[in-house]
Amino acid sequence: MIRFDVHEAAKSLIPTRKVSGQEGFYYRLDFDVIILFGSTEFSAQVAWKVNGVETRSTVAMIYDED
């Protein structure tokens, strides 16, 4: 499991009006999870685009001990 802080990504969100006669707005965040495999361990990053430019953030890896 990974944990990702969305505060930076949320700054780029644009409100979109709901369709089909519903009132209000919604927000959509598209992101990719990037897994980096090293020789002894792996790490992960999350990537999203802001105005066509890719932005990346590190994530917290949470391991299951089972």
PDB file of N, CA and C in Angstrom:
ATOM      1  N   MET A   1       0.850  -1.154   0.000  1.00  0.00           N
ATOM      2  CA  MET A   1       0.000   0.000   0.000  1.00  0.00           C
ATOM      3  C   MET A   1       0.904   1.229   0.000  1.00  0.00           C
ATOM      4  N   ILE A   2       0.424   2.288  -0.607  1.00  0.00           N
ATOM      5  CA  ILE A   2       1.153   3.552  -0.574  1.00  0.00           C
ATOM      6  C   ILE A   2       0.259   4.642   0.001  1.00  0.00           C
ATOM      7  N   ARG A   3       0.881   5.646   0.574  1.00  0.00           N
ATOM      8  CA  ARG A   3       0.166   6.814   1.085  1.00  0.00           C
ATOM      9  C   ARG A   3       0.721   8.032   0.360  1.00  0.00           C
ATOM     10  N   PHE A   4      -0.179   8.879  -0.125  1.00  0.00           N
ATOM     11  CA  PHE A   4       0.191  10.005  -0.969  1.00  0.00           C
ATOM     12  C   PHE A   4      -0.516  11.260  -0.472  1.00  0.00           C
ATOM     13  N   ASP A   5       0.224  12.331  -0.264  1.00  0.00           N
ATOM     14  CA  ASP A   5      -0.336  13.615   0.160  1.00  0.00           C
ATOM     15  C   ASP A   5      -0.808  14.365  -1.080  1.00  0.00           C
ATOM     16  N   VAL A   6      -2.100  14.613  -1.184  1.00  0.00           N
ATOM     17  CA  VAL A   6      -2.666  15.213  -2.397  1.00  0.00           C
ATOM     18  C   VAL A   6      -2.696  16.742  -2.373  1.00  0.00           C
ATOM     19  N   HIS A   7      -2.129  17.378  -1.351  1.00  0.00           N
ATOM     20  CA  HIS A   7      -2.203  18.836  -1.260  1.00  0.00           C
ATOM     21  C   HIS A   7      -1.612  19.526  -2.487  1.00  0.00           C
ATOM     22  N   GLU A   8      -0.443  19.097  -2.958  1.00  0.00           N
ATOM     23  CA  GLU A   8       0.165  19.727  -4.132  1.00  0.00           C
ATOM     24  C   GLU A   8      -0.666  19.469  -5.388  1.00  0.00           C
ATOM     25  N   ALA A   9      -1.131  18.242  -5.557  1.00  0.00           N
ATOM     26  CA  ALA A   9      -1.931  17.901  -6.734  1.00  0.00           C
ATOM     27  C   ALA A   9      -3.266  18.635  -6.721  1.00  0.00           C
ATOM     28  N   ALA A  10      -3.841  18.837  -5.558  1.00  0.00           N
ATOM     29  CA  ALA A  10      -5.149  19.484  -5.446  1.00  0.00           C
ATOM     30  C   ALA A  10      -5.120  20.940  -5.905  1.00  0.00           C
ATOM     31  N   LYS A  11      -3.948  21.561  -5.868  1.00  0.00           N
ATOM     32  CA  LYS A  11      -3.845  22.958  -6.306  1.00  0.00           C
ATOM     33  C   LYS A  11      -4.166  23.122  -7.790  1.00  0.00           C
ATOM     34  N   SER A  12      -4.019  22.060  -8.567  1.00  0.00           N
ATOM     35  CA  SER A  12      -4.243  22.138 -10.010  1.00  0.00           C
ATOM     36  C   SER A  12      -5.655  21.723 -10.420  1.00  0.00           C
ATOM     37  N   LEU A  13      -6.493  21.343  -9.463  1.00  0.00           N
ATOM     38  CA  LEU A  13      -7.844  20.889  -9.795  1.00  0.00           C
ATOM     39  C   LEU A  13      -8.717  22.039 -10.274  1.00  0.00           C
ATOM     40  N   ILE A  14      -9.540  21.746 -11.262  1.00  0.00           N
ATOM     41  CA  ILE A  14     -10.452  22.737 -11.820  1.00  0.00           C
ATOM     42  C   ILE A  14     -11.880  22.243 -11.583  1.00  0.00           C
ATOM     43  N   PRO A  15     -12.740  23.068 -10.997  1.00  0.00           N
ATOM     44  CA  PRO A  15     -14.125  22.620 -10.791  1.00  0.00           C
ATOM     45  C   PRO A  15     -14.831  22.432 -12.135  1.00  0.00           C
ATOM     46  N   THR A  16     -15.571  21.326 -12.238  1.00  0.00           N
ATOM     47  CA  THR A  16     -16.333  21.013 -13.444  1.00  0.00           C
ATOM     48  C   THR A  16     -17.790  20.875 -13.054  1.00  0.00           C
ATOM     49  N   ARG A  17     -18.657  21.535 -13.820  1.00  0.00           N
ATOM     50  CA  ARG A  17     -20.093  21.483 -13.512  1.00  0.00           C
ATOM     51  C   ARG A  17     -20.638  20.089 -13.808  1.00  0.00           C
ATOM     52  N   LYS A  18     -21.479  19.587 -12.910  1.00  0.00           N
ATOM     53  CA  LYS A  18     -22.114  18.290 -13.108  1.00  0.00           C
ATOM     54  C   LYS A  18     -23.054  18.349 -14.306  1.00  0.00           C
ATOM     55  N   VAL A  19     -23.279  17.205 -14.916  1.00  0.00           N
ATOM     56  CA  VAL A  19     -24.154  17.123 -16.090  1.00  0.00           C
ATOM     57  C   VAL A  19     -25.472  16.476 -15.718  1.00  0.00           C
ATOM     58  N   SER A  20     -26.338  16.346 -16.682  1.00  0.00           N
ATOM     59  CA  SER A  20     -27.634  15.671 -16.522  1.00  0.00           C
ATOM     60  C   SER A  20     -28.541  16.369 -15.521  1.00  0.00           C
ATOM     61  N   GLY A  21     -28.489  17.692 -15.461  1.00  0.00           N
ATOM     62  CA  GLY A  21     -29.393  18.437 -14.608  1.00  0.00           C
ATOM     63  C   GLY A  21     -29.044  18.439 -13.131  1.00  0.00           C
ATOM     64  N   GLN A  22     -27.946  17.834 -12.733  1.00  0.00           N
ATOM     65  CA  GLN A  22     -27.555  17.826 -11.328  1.00  0.00           C
ATOM     66  C   GLN A  22     -26.896  19.150 -10.981  1.00  0.00           C
ATOM     67  N   GLU A  23     -27.138  19.618  -9.767  1.00  0.00           N
ATOM     68  CA  GLU A  23     -26.524  20.861  -9.318  1.00  0.00           C
ATOM     69  C   GLU A  23     -25.167  20.586  -8.696  1.00  0.00           C
ATOM     70  N   GLY A  24     -24.275  21.553  -8.794  1.00  0.00           N
ATOM     71  CA  GLY A  24     -22.993  21.458  -8.123  1.00  0.00           C
ATOM     72  C   GLY A  24     -21.831  21.214  -9.069  1.00  0.00           C
ATOM     73  N   PHE A  25     -20.676  21.001  -8.462  1.00  0.00           N
ATOM     74  CA  PHE A  25     -19.435  20.800  -9.191  1.00  0.00           C
ATOM     75  C   PHE A  25     -18.755  19.533  -8.689  1.00  0.00           C
ATOM     76  N   TYR A  26     -17.822  19.029  -9.470  1.00  0.00           N
ATOM     77  CA  TYR A  26     -16.989  17.927  -9.024  1.00  0.00           C
ATOM     78  C   TYR A  26     -15.548  18.202  -9.467  1.00  0.00           C
ATOM     79  N   TYR A  27     -14.632  17.483  -8.877  1.00  0.00           N
ATOM     80  CA  TYR A  27     -13.209  17.606  -9.194  1.00  0.00           C
ATOM     81  C   TYR A  27     -12.680  16.226  -9.571  1.00  0.00           C
ATOM     82  N   ARG A  28     -11.760  16.203 -10.508  1.00  0.00           N
ATOM     83  CA  ARG A  28     -11.175  14.934 -10.949  1.00  0.00           C
ATOM     84  C   ARG A  28      -9.656  15.051 -10.906  1.00  0.00           C
ATOM     85  N   LEU A  29      -9.015  14.041 -10.355  1.00  0.00           N
ATOM     86  CA  LEU A  29      -7.556  13.999 -10.299  1.00  0.00           C
ATOM     87  C   LEU A  29      -7.099  12.714 -10.970  1.00  0.00           C
ATOM     88  N   ASP A  30      -6.430  12.849 -12.098  1.00  0.00           N
ATOM     89  CA  ASP A  30      -5.840  11.706 -12.787  1.00  0.00           C
ATOM     90  C   ASP A  30      -4.377  11.625 -12.386  1.00  0.00           C
ATOM     91  N   PHE A  31      -3.935  10.451 -11.978  1.00  0.00           N
ATOM     92  CA  PHE A  31      -2.540  10.294 -11.566  1.00  0.00           C
ATOM     93  C   PHE A  31      -2.057   8.902 -11.921  1.00  0.00           C
ATOM     94  N   ASP A  32      -0.752   8.744 -11.995  1.00  0.00           N
ATOM     95  CA  ASP A  32      -0.112   7.458 -12.252  1.00  0.00           C
ATOM     96  C   ASP A  32       0.729   7.095 -11.041  1.00  0.00           C
ATOM     97  N   VAL A  33       0.750   5.812 -10.701  1.00  0.00           N
ATOM     98  CA  VAL A  33       1.644   5.308  -9.665  1.00  0.00           C
ATOM     99  C   VAL A  33       2.845   4.704 -10.384  1.00  0.00           C
ATOM    100  N   ILE A  34       4.028   5.184 -10.048  1.00  0.00           N
ATOM    101  CA  ILE A  34       5.268   4.738 -10.679  1.00  0.00           C
ATOM    102  C   ILE A  34       6.037   3.911  -9.652  1.00  0.00           C
ATOM    103  N   ILE A  35       6.323   2.667 -10.003  1.00  0.00           N
ATOM    104  CA  ILE A  35       7.071   1.783  -9.111  1.00  0.00           C
ATOM    105  C   ILE A  35       8.487   1.658  -9.655  1.00  0.00           C
ATOM    106  N   LEU A  36       9.463   1.956  -8.799  1.00  0.00           N
ATOM    107  CA  LEU A  36      10.874   1.906  -9.171  1.00  0.00           C
ATOM    108  C   LEU A  36      11.505   0.697  -8.497  1.00  0.00           C
ATOM    109  N   PHE A  37      12.028  -0.229  -9.299  1.00  0.00           N
ATOM    110  CA  PHE A  37      12.636  -1.447  -8.775  1.00  0.00           C
ATOM    111  C   PHE A  37      14.138  -1.253  -8.673  1.00  0.00           C
ATOM    112  N   GLY A  38      14.676  -1.394  -7.471  1.00  0.00           N
ATOM    113  CA  GLY A  38      16.118  -1.311  -7.248  1.00  0.00           C
ATOM    114  C   GLY A  38      16.698  -2.693  -7.061  1.00  0.00           C
ATOM    115  N   SER A  39      17.976  -2.767  -6.742  1.00  0.00           N
ATOM    116  CA  SER A  39      18.624  -4.072  -6.585  1.00  0.00           C
ATOM    117  C   SER A  39      18.199  -4.776  -5.292  1.00  0.00           C
ATOM    118  N   THR A  40      17.878  -4.009  -4.244  1.00  0.00           N
ATOM    119  CA  THR A  40      17.494  -4.641  -2.977  1.00  0.00           C
ATOM    120  C   THR A  40      16.110  -4.238  -2.481  1.00  0.00           C
ATOM    121  N   GLU A  41      15.561  -3.178  -3.013  1.00  0.00           N
ATOM    122  CA  GLU A  41      14.240  -2.731  -2.581  1.00  0.00           C
ATOM    123  C   GLU A  41      13.580  -1.958  -3.714  1.00  0.00           C
ATOM    124  N   PHE A  42      12.313  -1.643  -3.526  1.00  0.00           N
ATOM    125  CA  PHE A  42      11.648  -0.808  -4.513  1.00  0.00           C
ATOM    126  C   PHE A  42      11.029   0.395  -3.838  1.00  0.00           C
ATOM    127  N   SER A  43      10.772   1.418  -4.629  1.00  0.00           N
ATOM    128  CA  SER A  43      10.147   2.634  -4.120  1.00  0.00           C
ATOM    129  C   SER A  43       9.055   3.032  -5.108  1.00  0.00           C
ATOM    130  N   ALA A  44       8.308   4.054  -4.756  1.00  0.00           N
ATOM    131  CA  ALA A  44       7.209   4.475  -5.619  1.00  0.00           C
ATOM    132  C   ALA A  44       7.105   5.993  -5.625  1.00  0.00           C
ATOM    133  N   GLN A  45       6.517   6.483  -6.685  1.00  0.00           N
ATOM    134  CA  GLN A  45       6.204   7.900  -6.830  1.00  0.00           C
ATOM    135  C   GLN A  45       4.805   8.007  -7.428  1.00  0.00           C
ATOM    136  N   VAL A  46       4.201   9.172  -7.296  1.00  0.00           N
ATOM    137  CA  VAL A  46       2.929   9.459  -7.934  1.00  0.00           C
ATOM    138  C   VAL A  46       3.171  10.618  -8.890  1.00  0.00           C
ATOM    139  N   ALA A  47       2.615  10.528 -10.094  1.00  0.00           N
ATOM    140  CA  ALA A  47       2.796  11.569 -11.104  1.00  0.00           C
ATOM    141  C   ALA A  47       1.444  12.057 -11.597  1.00  0.00           C
ATOM    142  N   TRP A  48       1.338  13.361 -11.841  1.00  0.00           N
ATOM    143  CA  TRP A  48       0.146  13.965 -12.421  1.00  0.00           C
ATOM    144  C   TRP A  48       0.609  15.130 -13.275  1.00  0.00           C
ATOM    145  N   LYS A  49      -0.275  15.633 -14.116  1.00  0.00           N
ATOM    146  CA  LYS A  49       0.093  16.732 -15.008  1.00  0.00           C
ATOM    147  C   LYS A  49      -0.601  18.022 -14.595  1.00  0.00           C
ATOM    148  N   VAL A  50       0.166  19.108 -14.662  1.00  0.00           N
ATOM    149  CA  VAL A  50      -0.350  20.452 -14.425  1.00  0.00           C
ATOM    150  C   VAL A  50      -0.031  21.255 -15.683  1.00  0.00           C
ATOM    151  N   ASN A  51      -1.058  21.662 -16.406  1.00  0.00           N
ATOM    152  CA  ASN A  51      -0.883  22.392 -17.665  1.00  0.00           C
ATOM    153  C   ASN A  51       0.036  21.649 -18.623  1.00  0.00           C
ATOM    154  N   GLY A  52      -0.105  20.333 -18.699  1.00  0.00           N
ATOM    155  CA  GLY A  52       0.675  19.524 -19.619  1.00  0.00           C
ATOM    156  C   GLY A  52       2.069  19.159 -19.149  1.00  0.00           C
ATOM    157  N   VAL A  53       2.470  19.613 -17.971  1.00  0.00           N
ATOM    158  CA  VAL A  53       3.804  19.326 -17.438  1.00  0.00           C
ATOM    159  C   VAL A  53       3.670  18.307 -16.313  1.00  0.00           C
ATOM    160  N   GLU A  54       4.442  17.212 -16.421  1.00  0.00           N
ATOM    161  CA  GLU A  54       4.367  16.176 -15.401  1.00  0.00           C
ATOM    162  C   GLU A  54       5.015  16.632 -14.096  1.00  0.00           C
ATOM    163  N   THR A  55       4.317  16.381 -12.995  1.00  0.00           N
ATOM    164  CA  THR A  55       4.809  16.672 -11.656  1.00  0.00           C
ATOM    165  C   THR A  55       4.823  15.358 -10.887  1.00  0.00           C
ATOM    166  N   ARG A  56       5.857  15.144 -10.087  1.00  0.00           N
ATOM    167  CA  ARG A  56       5.957  13.905  -9.307  1.00  0.00           C
ATOM    168  C   ARG A  56       6.095  14.201  -7.825  1.00  0.00           C
ATOM    169  N   SER A  57       5.634  13.254  -7.029  1.00  0.00           N
ATOM    170  CA  SER A  57       5.749  13.352  -5.582  1.00  0.00           C
ATOM    171  C   SER A  57       6.127  11.982  -5.037  1.00  0.00           C
ATOM    172  N   THR A  58       6.884  11.974  -3.978  1.00  0.00           N
ATOM    173  CA  THR A  58       7.204  10.707  -3.327  1.00  0.00           C
ATOM    174  C   THR A  58       5.996  10.222  -2.535  1.00  0.00           C
ATOM    175  N   VAL A  59       5.990   8.971  -2.207  1.00  0.00           N
ATOM    176  CA  VAL A  59       4.910   8.384  -1.427  1.00  0.00           C
ATOM    177  C   VAL A  59       5.496   7.648  -0.239  1.00  0.00           C
ATOM    178  N   ALA A  60       4.666   7.357   0.730  1.00  0.00           N
ATOM    179  CA  ALA A  60       5.068   6.533   1.870  1.00  0.00           C
ATOM    180  C   ALA A  60       4.671   5.093   1.555  1.00  0.00           C
ATOM    181  N   MET A  61       5.627   4.203   1.600  1.00  0.00           N
ATOM    182  CA  MET A  61       5.357   2.780   1.374  1.00  0.00           C
ATOM    183  C   MET A  61       4.934   2.157   2.694  1.00  0.00           C
ATOM    184  N   ILE A  62       3.834   1.422   2.686  1.00  0.00           N
ATOM    185  CA  ILE A  62       3.325   0.774   3.888  1.00  0.00           C
ATOM    186  C   ILE A  62       3.316  -0.737   3.609  1.00  0.00           C
ATOM    187  N   TYR A  63       4.145  -1.467   4.324  1.00  0.00           N
ATOM    188  CA  TYR A  63       4.289  -2.904   4.098  1.00  0.00           C
ATOM    189  C   TYR A  63       3.392  -3.693   5.037  1.00  0.00           C
ATOM    190  N   ASP A  64       2.804  -4.748   4.507  1.00  0.00           N
ATOM    191  CA  ASP A  64       1.976  -5.656   5.305  1.00  0.00           C
ATOM    192  C   ASP A  64       2.882  -6.759   5.841  1.00  0.00           C
ATOM    193  N   GLU A  65       2.894  -6.943   7.139  1.00  0.00           N
ATOM    194  CA  GLU A  65       3.773  -7.918   7.773  1.00  0.00           C
ATOM    195  C   GLU A  65       3.271  -9.351   7.678  1.00  0.00           C
ATOM    196  N   ASP A  66       2.097  -9.579   7.135  1.00  0.00           N
ATOM    197  CA  ASP A  66       1.545 -10.956   7.056  1.00  0.00           C
ATOM    198  C   ASP A  66       2.333 -11.828   6.161  1.00  0.00           C
TER     199      ASP A  66
END
